XYZ file of C-alpha atoms in Angstrom:
733
model
C -56.134 7.473 3.224
C -54.712 10.062 0.814
C -51.636 10.664 3.006
C -50.915 6.913 3.183
C -51.048 6.603 -0.601
C -48.700 9.593 -0.977
C -46.165 8.040 1.392
C -46.397 4.749 -0.488
C -45.486 6.479 -3.727
C -42.564 8.426 -2.200
C -40.751 5.333 -0.886
C -39.654 3.974 -4.281
C -38.712 7.447 -5.448
C -36.215 7.690 -2.607
C -34.907 4.216 -3.379
C -34.183 4.959 -7.047
C -30.821 6.594 -6.216
C -28.120 3.948 -5.681
C -25.434 6.512 -4.824
C -23.361 5.811 -1.684
C -22.768 9.548 -1.331
C -24.992 12.374 -0.009
C -27.488 13.807 -2.472
C -25.812 16.173 -4.929
C -22.257 15.075 -4.005
C -21.422 14.526 -7.674
C -21.460 18.318 -8.168
C -18.608 18.853 -5.693
C -14.959 19.177 -6.705
C -14.232 15.853 -5.031
C -12.532 12.636 -6.101
C -14.507 9.537 -5.063
C -13.017 6.062 -4.666
C -13.428 2.894 -2.596
C -11.299 0.748 -0.315
C -12.158 -2.916 0.122
C -10.090 -3.850 3.162
C -10.336 -2.506 6.685
C -9.043 0.984 7.380
C -5.264 1.417 7.091
C -3.373 0.180 10.119
C -0.456 2.591 9.907
C -0.521 6.158 8.603
C 2.488 7.183 10.657
C 5.158 7.795 7.968
C 7.771 5.924 10.028
C 5.561 2.816 10.178
C 3.487 2.770 7.008
C 4.636 0.210 4.453
C 1.671 -1.209 2.533
C -0.030 -0.133 -0.685
C -3.458 0.635 0.880
C -1.765 2.954 3.375
C 0.259 4.743 0.687
C -2.968 6.210 -0.715
C -2.947 8.536 2.287
C 0.630 8.736 3.555
C 2.153 10.009 0.310
C -0.509 12.689 -0.121
C -0.127 13.922 3.473
C 3.563 13.317 4.309
C 6.369 14.636 2.121
C 9.867 13.193 1.725
C 12.700 15.209 0.154
C 12.279 13.579 -3.274
C 9.423 12.161 -5.330
C 8.817 10.754 -8.814
C 7.742 12.538 -11.947
C 4.109 11.471 -12.483
C 4.498 10.990 -16.243
C 8.088 10.157 -17.159
C 9.010 6.520 -17.836
C 11.489 5.113 -16.964
C 10.780 6.513 -13.517
C 12.563 9.780 -12.839
C 13.306 11.290 -9.433
C 12.286 14.906 -8.864
C 12.657 17.247 -5.875
C 9.634 17.380 -3.563
C 10.499 19.148 -0.307
C 14.097 19.523 -1.492
C 14.933 22.267 -3.962
C 17.148 19.994 -6.052
C 18.470 16.446 -6.400
C 21.948 16.278 -4.910
C 24.969 14.082 -5.441
C 26.782 12.915 -2.305
C 30.382 13.745 -1.616
C 32.749 11.226 -0.030
C 35.077 11.385 2.966
C 37.833 9.064 4.132
C 38.308 7.902 7.718
C 40.169 11.142 8.570
C 37.365 13.305 7.181
C 39.271 14.249 4.038
C 37.199 14.759 0.913
C 37.675 12.152 -1.819
C 37.049 12.266 -5.563
C 33.674 10.940 -6.751
C 35.280 7.873 -8.327
C 37.215 6.867 -5.211
C 37.262 3.091 -4.575
C 34.806 1.765 -1.996
C 37.509 0.706 0.454
C 38.657 4.332 0.840
C 35.189 5.762 1.452
C 34.258 6.058 5.131
C 31.283 8.381 4.628
C 28.904 9.532 1.915
C 27.461 12.929 2.780
C 24.185 14.280 1.368
C 23.649 18.024 1.832
C 20.004 18.521 0.882
C 18.676 22.063 0.454
C 15.017 22.363 1.510
C 12.243 24.608 0.268
C 11.573 27.680 2.407
C 7.804 27.680 1.759
C 6.870 24.457 3.565
C 4.268 24.610 6.348
C 2.518 21.974 8.420
C -1.194 21.439 7.920
C -3.402 22.930 10.681
C -3.332 20.895 13.895
C -3.907 21.558 17.610
C -0.392 20.315 18.418
C 0.962 23.625 17.047
C -1.588 25.926 18.731
C -0.067 28.436 21.149
C -1.350 30.910 23.706
C -0.546 34.635 23.843
C 2.691 33.932 25.738
C 3.869 31.455 23.109
C 3.190 28.336 25.163
C 1.547 25.274 23.656
C -2.167 25.254 24.387
C -2.713 21.514 24.291
C 0.578 19.935 25.363
C -0.260 19.660 29.055
C -3.743 18.181 29.147
C -4.668 16.608 32.469
C -6.550 13.306 32.709
C -10.189 13.952 31.820
C -9.545 17.253 30.019
C -9.640 15.584 26.638
C -13.324 14.786 27.066
C -15.052 13.293 24.059
C -12.767 14.822 21.460
C -12.014 12.261 18.750
C -10.653 14.452 15.973
C -8.004 17.179 15.855
C -10.755 19.434 14.551
C -12.718 19.069 17.801
C -10.178 21.400 19.402
C -11.029 25.087 19.465
C -7.717 26.312 18.106
C -5.396 24.948 15.454
C -1.928 26.124 14.570
C 0.959 25.610 12.188
C 4.606 26.482 11.700
C 7.265 26.211 9.017
C 8.796 22.846 8.187
C 12.524 22.975 8.943
C 15.519 20.679 8.558
C 15.293 19.606 12.197
C 11.953 17.917 11.375
C 13.737 15.607 8.931
C 16.404 14.867 11.541
C 13.682 14.004 14.044
C 12.046 11.711 11.479
C 15.247 9.680 11.061
C 15.619 9.436 14.836
C 12.122 7.961 15.127
C 13.330 4.794 13.388
C 15.069 4.028 16.697
C 11.942 4.479 18.837
C 11.012 1.051 20.300
C 7.430 2.179 20.900
C 6.464 2.406 17.254
C 6.596 0.014 14.333
C 9.726 0.837 12.299
C 10.061 -1.625 9.381
C 13.084 0.180 7.921
C 15.056 0.253 11.161
C 17.302 -2.649 10.136
C 17.964 -1.281 6.640
C 18.584 2.292 7.742
C 20.759 1.172 10.675
C 23.179 -0.406 8.219
C 23.684 2.873 6.382
C 22.879 5.969 8.473
C 25.938 6.798 10.535
C 25.402 6.028 14.212
C 21.828 4.808 13.868
C 22.572 1.280 15.084
C 24.066 2.647 18.317
C 21.253 5.170 18.532
C 18.709 2.314 18.472
C 20.399 0.758 21.507
C 20.592 4.127 23.272
C 16.916 4.966 22.793
C 15.887 1.476 23.848
C 17.721 2.016 27.141
C 16.288 5.497 27.626
C 12.776 4.236 26.905
C 13.153 1.430 29.446
C 14.488 3.899 32.034
C 11.538 6.223 31.468
C 9.037 3.371 31.835
C 10.716 1.792 34.838
C 8.173 1.094 37.591
C 5.207 1.658 35.304
C 2.803 -1.129 34.270
C 3.954 -3.091 31.209
C 0.535 -2.707 29.574
C 0.478 1.057 30.049
C -1.688 2.440 27.231
C -0.425 6.031 27.376
C 3.341 6.016 27.513
C 4.960 9.396 28.256
C 6.533 11.396 25.456
C 9.987 10.140 24.551
C 11.641 13.356 23.402
C 14.246 12.299 20.859
C 15.514 15.864 20.551
C 17.579 15.245 23.693
C 19.959 12.823 21.995
C 21.883 13.703 18.808
C 22.200 11.268 15.905
C 25.575 11.372 14.174
C 24.124 10.645 10.736
C 21.511 13.425 10.658
C 22.068 17.128 11.209
C 20.219 20.377 10.567
C 22.991 22.646 9.282
C 20.425 25.434 9.281
C 16.633 25.613 8.897
C 16.814 24.843 5.199
C 19.833 22.554 4.855
C 19.644 18.904 5.893
C 22.834 16.853 6.159
C 22.674 13.048 6.119
C 25.845 11.010 6.629
C 26.016 7.397 5.488
C 28.544 4.666 6.173
C 30.318 4.258 2.848
C 28.950 4.461 -0.658
C 25.246 3.622 -1.027
C 23.813 4.874 -4.355
C 20.296 3.597 -3.570
C 19.895 6.129 -0.759
C 18.562 8.605 -3.301
C 15.568 6.315 -3.757
C 14.875 6.081 -0.021
C 14.730 9.878 -0.032
C 11.556 9.512 -2.107
C 9.757 7.328 0.475
C 7.595 8.263 3.440
C 10.315 6.865 5.760
C 12.379 10.012 5.232
C 9.439 12.448 5.320
C 9.593 15.219 7.916
C 7.918 14.635 11.295
C 7.180 17.431 13.824
C 8.075 16.632 17.438
C 5.045 18.603 18.628
C 2.663 16.026 17.187
C 4.521 13.177 18.924
C 4.239 15.068 22.218
C 0.562 15.855 21.637
C -0.443 12.257 20.853
C 1.524 10.892 23.851
C -0.860 12.512 26.343
C -3.292 10.528 28.533
C -6.471 9.409 26.796
C -5.345 10.184 23.253
C -5.007 6.570 22.114
C -8.332 5.614 23.714
C -10.000 8.395 21.712
C -8.292 7.278 18.490
C -6.169 10.411 18.416
C -2.961 8.924 17.030
C -0.587 9.263 14.104
C -2.150 6.210 12.508
C -5.576 7.822 12.207
C -4.744 11.529 12.097
C -1.350 11.955 10.388
C 0.133 15.417 9.992
C 2.176 16.597 7.036
C 2.971 19.401 4.626
C 1.468 17.666 1.590
C -1.364 18.704 -0.678
C -3.997 17.044 1.529
C -4.771 16.462 5.193
C -7.031 13.920 6.875
C -10.269 15.652 7.905
C -12.595 12.702 8.467
C -11.769 9.203 9.632
C -14.485 6.685 10.416
C -12.905 3.311 11.102
C -13.612 0.744 8.371
C -16.200 3.047 6.766
C -14.975 6.348 5.366
C -11.865 8.495 5.087
C -11.714 12.035 3.739
C -8.622 13.994 2.787
C -9.190 17.710 2.214
C -7.023 20.339 0.576
C -4.288 21.525 2.938
C -4.781 25.316 3.205
C -1.090 25.716 3.995
C 0.135 23.873 0.907
C 2.737 25.728 -1.111
C 2.416 26.799 -4.747
C 3.066 23.689 -6.851
C 2.167 23.275 -10.530
C 1.371 20.442 -12.919
C 4.331 19.344 -15.102
C 4.725 20.515 -18.678
C 6.755 17.526 -19.906
C 6.475 13.761 -19.800
C 7.070 10.677 -21.889
C 6.511 10.285 -25.634
C 2.802 10.061 -26.324
C 1.710 11.907 -23.176
C 0.832 15.095 -25.017
C -1.235 13.164 -27.578
C -3.027 11.396 -24.697
C -4.008 14.742 -23.188
C -1.736 14.282 -20.185
C -0.053 17.677 -20.622
C -3.218 19.761 -21.029
C -2.963 21.074 -17.460
C 0.631 22.253 -17.867
C 1.507 24.954 -15.323
C -1.790 24.833 -13.409
C -1.698 24.888 -9.634
C -1.989 21.650 -7.648
C -3.981 19.981 -6.254
C -6.980 20.129 -8.583
C -9.604 18.594 -6.291
C -10.765 19.935 -2.942
C -11.350 16.535 -1.364
C -10.559 12.852 -1.774
C -13.282 10.614 -0.344
C -12.703 6.883 0.184
C -15.649 4.691 1.194
C -15.502 1.092 2.351
C -17.024 -1.410 -0.084
C -16.174 -4.964 0.942
C -16.330 -6.838 -2.358
C -15.112 -6.295 -5.894
C -18.456 -6.779 -7.659
C -20.175 -3.887 -5.827
C -17.108 -1.691 -6.421
C -17.248 -2.501 -10.116
C -20.970 -1.749 -10.322
C -20.594 1.572 -8.500
C -17.842 2.485 -10.958
C -20.036 1.554 -13.935
C -22.811 3.740 -12.549
C -20.417 6.673 -12.186
C -20.526 6.871 -8.395
C -16.801 6.101 -8.142
C -14.306 8.154 -10.152
C -11.855 5.274 -9.884
C -12.335 1.931 -8.125
C -9.375 1.933 -5.703
C -6.315 4.175 -5.698
C -3.778 1.642 -4.459
C -4.705 -1.395 -6.577
C -3.066 -1.642 -9.978
C -5.247 -4.523 -11.189
C -8.578 -2.754 -11.686
C -7.749 -1.670 -15.203
C -6.731 -5.241 -16.041
C -9.923 -6.608 -14.492
C -12.180 -4.256 -16.413
C -10.227 -4.744 -19.654
C -10.912 -8.495 -19.406
C -14.631 -7.721 -18.984
C -14.491 -5.413 -21.990
C -12.826 -7.973 -24.223
C -15.189 -10.803 -23.313
C -18.046 -9.618 -25.525
C -18.919 -7.043 -28.170
C -21.850 -5.908 -26.048
C -19.678 -5.083 -23.055
C -17.088 -3.414 -25.276
C -19.786 -1.179 -26.778
C -21.035 -0.356 -23.275
C -17.547 0.589 -22.069
C -16.872 2.694 -25.142
C -20.209 4.468 -24.835
C -19.414 5.399 -21.243
C -15.845 6.360 -22.071
C -14.094 4.381 -19.349
C -10.351 4.956 -19.427
C -8.233 1.848 -18.770
C -4.543 2.733 -19.208
C -2.305 -0.318 -18.799
C 1.371 -1.177 -18.657
C 3.779 -3.813 -17.347
C 5.175 -2.489 -14.086
C 7.674 -3.425 -11.401
C 5.387 -5.291 -9.040
C 4.922 -8.971 -8.271
C 2.824 -11.560 -6.444
C 4.263 -14.733 -5.013
C 3.785 -17.586 -2.561
C 6.318 -17.563 0.256
C 7.646 -20.114 2.727
C 8.419 -19.082 6.306
C 12.110 -19.919 6.831
C 11.461 -20.314 10.585
C 8.938 -23.094 10.033
C 10.287 -26.625 10.735
C 8.544 -28.208 7.710
C 8.866 -25.692 4.855
C 11.589 -23.472 6.324
C 15.358 -23.741 6.414
C 15.627 -26.750 8.719
C 17.854 -27.285 11.765
C 20.199 -29.988 10.438
C 21.908 -30.491 7.061
C 19.653 -33.462 6.383
C 16.500 -31.532 7.277
C 17.662 -28.583 5.187
C 18.033 -30.861 2.167
C 14.568 -32.385 2.695
C 12.866 -29.017 3.192
C 14.526 -27.564 0.102
C 13.295 -30.512 -1.984
C 9.759 -29.943 -0.676
C 9.845 -26.237 -1.563
C 11.204 -27.013 -5.021
C 8.504 -29.640 -5.638
C 5.770 -27.187 -4.685
C 7.350 -24.519 -6.890
C 7.146 -26.867 -9.880
C 3.561 -27.910 -9.149
C 2.089 -24.398 -8.970
C 1.305 -23.651 -12.601
C 1.363 -19.847 -12.605
C 1.132 -19.782 -16.401
C -2.221 -21.564 -16.200
C -3.623 -19.763 -13.167
C -2.615 -16.170 -13.824
C -1.996 -16.416 -17.526
C -5.178 -18.151 -18.682
C -7.686 -18.530 -15.825
C -7.492 -15.422 -13.646
C -6.746 -13.021 -16.460
C -8.248 -10.108 -14.534
C -5.376 -10.398 -12.026
C -2.831 -11.849 -14.382
C 0.713 -11.337 -15.439
C 3.837 -13.046 -16.738
C 5.236 -15.987 -14.745
C 8.308 -14.981 -12.729
C 11.594 -16.910 -12.747
C 13.216 -15.111 -9.837
C 12.945 -12.056 -7.579
C 14.277 -9.358 -9.949
C 11.545 -7.695 -12.043
C 11.772 -6.877 -15.731
C 12.268 -3.204 -16.370
C 15.071 -2.565 -13.865
C 18.774 -2.595 -14.575
C 20.335 -6.065 -14.654
C 17.112 -8.056 -14.896
C 17.060 -10.839 -17.497
C 13.412 -11.769 -16.968
C 11.699 -12.478 -20.278
C 14.908 -12.444 -22.295
C 15.691 -15.329 -24.689
C 17.226 -18.305 -22.930
C 16.558 -16.957 -19.430
C 14.614 -19.256 -17.083
C 14.579 -20.823 -13.621
C 16.146 -24.312 -13.998
C 14.471 -25.517 -10.793
C 10.949 -25.031 -12.145
C 11.401 -24.920 -15.938
C 13.357 -26.398 -18.817
C 13.967 -25.117 -22.347
C 11.838 -26.629 -25.111
C 12.463 -25.268 -28.615
C 14.189 -22.290 -27.035
C 11.273 -21.421 -24.747
C 10.945 -22.071 -20.991
C 8.315 -24.715 -20.192
C 7.287 -25.774 -16.680
C 8.843 -29.058 -15.591
C 6.576 -32.132 -15.563
C 5.001 -33.319 -12.334
C 7.224 -36.417 -12.454
C 10.146 -34.166 -11.491
C 8.127 -32.819 -8.561
C 7.203 -36.358 -7.441
C 10.898 -37.280 -7.295
C 11.582 -34.233 -5.132
C 8.649 -35.137 -2.860
C 10.209 -38.555 -2.323
C 13.574 -36.908 -1.523
C 11.754 -34.677 0.955
C 10.338 -37.749 2.707
C 6.773 -37.336 1.472
C 6.160 -39.823 -1.357
C 2.650 -39.326 -2.727
C 2.115 -36.561 -0.175
C 2.482 -38.821 2.891
C 5.153 -38.866 5.572
C 7.415 -41.816 4.783
C 7.841 -42.601 8.497
C 4.300 -42.190 9.838
C 2.188 -42.656 6.720
C 0.174 -39.586 7.634
C -0.832 -37.133 4.873
C 1.162 -33.919 4.668
C -1.024 -30.977 5.721
C 0.303 -27.439 5.166
C -1.188 -24.135 6.288
C -1.787 -21.380 3.766
C -2.059 -17.925 5.332
C -4.038 -15.674 3.024
C -3.999 -11.919 3.605
C -7.649 -11.165 2.897
C -11.031 -12.452 3.982
C -12.186 -14.817 1.252
C -14.981 -13.231 -0.741
C -16.751 -15.059 -3.589
C -14.332 -13.482 -6.053
C -11.292 -14.785 -4.138
C -12.683 -18.246 -3.436
C -11.945 -19.436 -6.964
C -8.289 -18.401 -6.631
C -7.902 -20.165 -3.307
C -9.630 -23.275 -4.619
C -7.193 -23.249 -7.526
C -4.253 -23.014 -5.119
C -5.595 -25.979 -3.143
C -5.671 -27.981 -6.387
C -2.032 -27.125 -7.142
C -0.914 -28.683 -3.863
C -3.290 -31.610 -4.330
C -1.312 -32.566 -7.458
C 1.408 -33.699 -5.057
C -0.981 -35.241 -2.544
C -0.538 -32.303 -0.139
C -3.568 -31.106 1.795
C -3.642 -27.301 1.954
C -5.484 -25.728 4.883
C -6.478 -22.132 4.091
C -6.207 -19.722 7.023
C -7.642 -16.461 5.715
C -7.848 -13.267 7.778
C -8.202 -9.573 7.098
C -4.975 -7.745 6.324
C -4.451 -6.273 9.799
C -4.702 -9.700 11.447
C -2.459 -11.139 8.758
C 0.201 -8.527 9.524
C 0.061 -9.415 13.218
C 0.478 -13.118 12.433
C 3.462 -12.391 10.183
C 5.149 -10.247 12.838
C 4.910 -13.088 15.335
C 6.241 -15.638 12.840
C 3.097 -17.765 13.113
C 2.722 -18.212 9.364
C 3.809 -21.214 7.292
C 2.993 -20.658 3.606
C 1.672 -17.233 2.661
C 0.475 -15.085 -0.221
C 2.267 -11.775 -0.671
C 2.783 -9.029 -3.208
C 5.251 -6.202 -3.575
C 4.876 -2.851 -5.294
C 8.333 -1.402 -5.768
C 9.406 1.527 -3.614
C 11.961 2.453 -6.222
C 13.135 1.175 -9.623
C 16.205 -0.768 -8.558
C 16.884 -4.493 -8.031
C 17.865 -3.810 -4.418
C 14.242 -3.032 -3.565
C 13.273 -6.610 -4.451
C 16.425 -8.402 -3.290
C 16.215 -6.778 0.145
C 12.969 -8.737 0.603
C 15.226 -11.794 1.020
C 18.057 -10.189 3.003
C 18.522 -11.970 6.353
C 18.889 -8.930 8.677
C 15.660 -7.590 7.173
C 13.604 -10.510 8.573
C 10.005 -9.527 9.322
C 9.448 -11.779 12.353
C 12.926 -11.351 13.861
C 13.755 -7.734 13.056
C 10.451 -6.193 11.844
C 11.897 -5.707 8.377
C 10.290 -6.590 5.035
C 11.755 -10.080 4.564
C 8.392 -11.751 5.200
C 9.790 -15.210 4.424
C 12.454 -14.639 7.122
C 14.902 -16.104 4.579
C 18.580 -16.173 5.531
C 21.563 -17.314 3.476
C 25.047 -16.019 4.430
C 26.336 -15.931 0.846
C 23.234 -14.130 -0.413
C 23.559 -11.605 2.427
C 27.244 -11.037 1.622
C 26.465 -10.390 -2.033
C 23.584 -8.111 -1.082
C 25.903 -5.912 0.964
C 28.269 -5.776 -1.994
C 25.425 -4.883 -4.360
C 24.467 -1.891 -2.251
C 27.641 0.005 -3.099
C 27.566 -0.703 -6.831
C 26.431 1.694 -9.519
C 24.644 0.265 -12.569
C 27.198 -1.600 -14.658
C 28.721 -4.983 -15.475
C 29.848 -5.727 -11.913
C 26.379 -5.033 -10.495
C 24.724 -7.236 -13.148
C 27.130 -10.081 -12.291
C 26.327 -9.872 -8.579
C 22.601 -9.802 -9.318
C 22.899 -12.974 -11.403
C 24.766 -14.755 -8.582
C 22.090 -13.778 -6.065
C 19.388 -14.914 -8.468
C 20.994 -18.373 -8.759
C 21.196 -18.758 -4.971
C 17.539 -18.034 -4.270
C 16.319 -20.062 -7.227
C 18.000 -23.104 -5.681
C 16.832 -22.329 -2.129
C 13.281 -21.539 -3.300
C 12.152 -19.379 -0.344
C 9.366 -18.228 -2.684
C 7.369 -19.956 -5.376
C 8.115 -17.043 -7.660
C 4.589 -16.240 -8.807
C 4.102 -13.656 -11.509
C 4.932 -10.119 -12.602
C 1.525 -8.483 -12.580
C 0.158 -6.224 -15.267
C -0.474 -2.701 -14.034
C -3.730 -1.154 -15.165
C -5.802 1.675 -13.741
C -9.424 2.576 -14.335
C -10.817 6.118 -14.560
C -14.061 7.722 -15.560
C -13.952 9.894 -18.662
C -14.253 13.024 -16.490
C -11.075 12.175 -14.550
C -7.948 13.596 -16.178
C -4.193 12.993 -15.834
C -4.358 9.349 -14.772
C -1.347 7.222 -15.724
C -0.179 3.866 -14.293
C 2.983 3.988 -12.217
C 3.545 1.801 -9.199
C 6.149 4.055 -7.548
C 4.111 7.241 -8.100
C 2.187 7.181 -4.818
C 1.094 10.836 -4.633
C -1.225 10.461 -7.631
C -4.304 12.209 -6.170
C -2.768 15.670 -6.280
C -2.372 15.395 -10.071
C -5.896 14.157 -10.854
C -8.486 16.617 -12.110
C -12.246 16.013 -12.062
C -14.755 17.636 -14.382
C -17.668 17.754 -11.921
C -20.107 19.132 -14.503
C -19.435 16.221 -16.860
C -19.798 13.808 -13.949
C -23.133 15.297 -12.919
C -24.509 15.061 -16.471
C -23.267 11.509 -16.930
C -24.581 10.193 -13.625
C -27.998 11.677 -14.362
C -27.977 10.072 -17.819
C -26.683 6.680 -16.680
C -29.009 6.350 -13.707
C -32.343 7.541 -15.027
C -35.143 6.119 -12.908
C -37.334 3.414 -14.453
C -40.813 4.787 -14.017
C -43.041 1.881 -15.019
C -42.666 0.067 -11.663
C -43.826 3.263 -9.961
C -46.819 3.488 -12.266
C -47.619 -0.147 -11.615
C -47.281 0.450 -7.898
C -49.498 3.514 -8.115
C -52.174 1.542 -9.978
C -51.915 -1.231 -7.422
C -52.127 1.256 -4.584
C -55.134 2.903 -6.160
C -56.820 -0.497 -6.565
C -56.138 -1.273 -2.906
C -57.503 2.128 -1.946
C -60.711 1.593 -3.991
C -61.203 -1.924 -2.644
C -60.592 -0.777 0.912
C -62.985 2.138 0.510
C -65.664 -0.121 -0.929
C -65.234 -2.546 1.936
C -65.401 0.310 4.388
C -68.591 1.658 2.737
C -70.174 -1.798 2.716
C -69.352 -2.216 6.380
C -70.768 1.225 7.206
C -73.960 0.524 5.216
C -74.405 -2.832 6.955
C -73.909 -1.243 10.343
C -76.447 1.504 9.564
C -78.974 -1.103 8.410
C -78.581 -3.060 11.655
C -79.119 0.093 13.673
C -82.304 0.992 11.724
C -83.760 -2.516 12.142
C -83.015 -2.357 15.864
């Protein structure tokens, strides 16, 4: 009986700790965060192009350039390069031209990029060699892989120096038809010879696979080293030469993205072996890089761990920043070696409310690394009551916030017969009227200005964000004439009467087909599973369409399924957001560039929008430096897409992060993707705070103990009574 009572008392003691981490984890030099979606789909630097994936890719993979973590406006800095370089220009005969040569004379822009000599790949079995110098694990026979599911299951790991040829190989991979390459179309327009290289590698891949089953899971290694690419050359181990077709000033920004990060051929060869994909040994789960961290644990849809790369070079925290950074304590770690933490642990928590509660309890150092709305969300909570404000201040939550170059919008698939471009001039006119009517009806100012303040922002009037050169968003007198009109000098959303007229022009008076009388039903593809927090937003969107008599059918999936649907062009109306890759209008306008169509060319034009005049102006924009001519072209492009309405423009979202008081060096910045290496955690302060904030409430245990004791006494009395009665019966017998 005593042992049962002891066990009864120990159960609630074990349940008092609500931590999702192992006991004592708060004492480790580890950064803890959550992710609410499924595990990232792509961690291959050639393929990865979403914010949740960037949490890992930019910490592991390293492009030539990066962004200063503190300076605003955003400032490029060398990362694997030793310096930022200016291109030099050549004419068609290879003669060098002056820097101010007119575009029509420039045949090539050449970037000679010097690379650091202290770069090494993180440990991986792909580099392991035997005593004779041969690769240990490049010739595995079927069955030899066994049950290995992690690179660290192999007995030996190796490394080597990162050289210029690895950057050349990375650019070549954009031509590989066996991997997702969203920048293939964009890069093919600029990197010399890449378009022809794409065709060449497609032929070579088909030749290699000839006679093999189409559904072959393990395709043999396609060794791109065999075929040179005119636009990429390793002059020597530490000098990379990239040749572009004509002037393209924005290339310097692409040099700060994972698409130009070095890739070792050995890892491609290693992962191409039989059985690797079946055992989840792929680039997309176990990426390899020279960055501050490497993936050391990957449990699908549950947990990912990045650990300090032992081969990482000596890199230090910056000693300068923007005005106010020193006063905010953001320069206190000047000159200290990076990274500060030993590990970054991300755990899967499906819904926002549990993430928020774990953060409030101290079990998460920040809610999610990739989402820039957590600080906004928590700031709304803080401002809703004095009690919550006092609670937040007592716990010292840090909620830095800024307006950043990111947006959310509702898009129309241009390939769709109802909301898309249309096949005939008459259908094009009708579809455009329908898109314009919907754009008027969706009251972004109400939804994300007054109702959903935790995810809010300023209503957008076009695709070019405030804060980049040439944008007029938010300036006096600037507005979208399709959706707004000026009232007392301020833009006000057009009345629904204007939308009703457009609906009639579209052939859907009162939301019904004028020919058949049937109600208009449209499909809304939402990129996340609808949780209770998201239901209100989707219900609101349904009401916006209902204003026009349109029935909106919500088709929600998780993000991976959504991506697959988009690739196949099976979407109609969709919800999408964009965090800028770089601070230039091109990075938003290219989302509407025809050759960059997502469904047709695997680019990032998710609406599959195409307009010949817009595309012509976009190509012109790409060669322009910031100035009057560039601003003029931007304004012309803005007018075109406002009229076509391929998006209902949505809103420019506020950017706000959330950190515990023991996390240092956090600053919002949508293009700064390698944030984890700059963050420092005071584990002692975290341990003290978690113990203070999560003290067990003992009175339920006392009550349980009293109840248990009462049960014990009652049971013992009953047992004694039964024993006494039994003894009495035996004596009488």
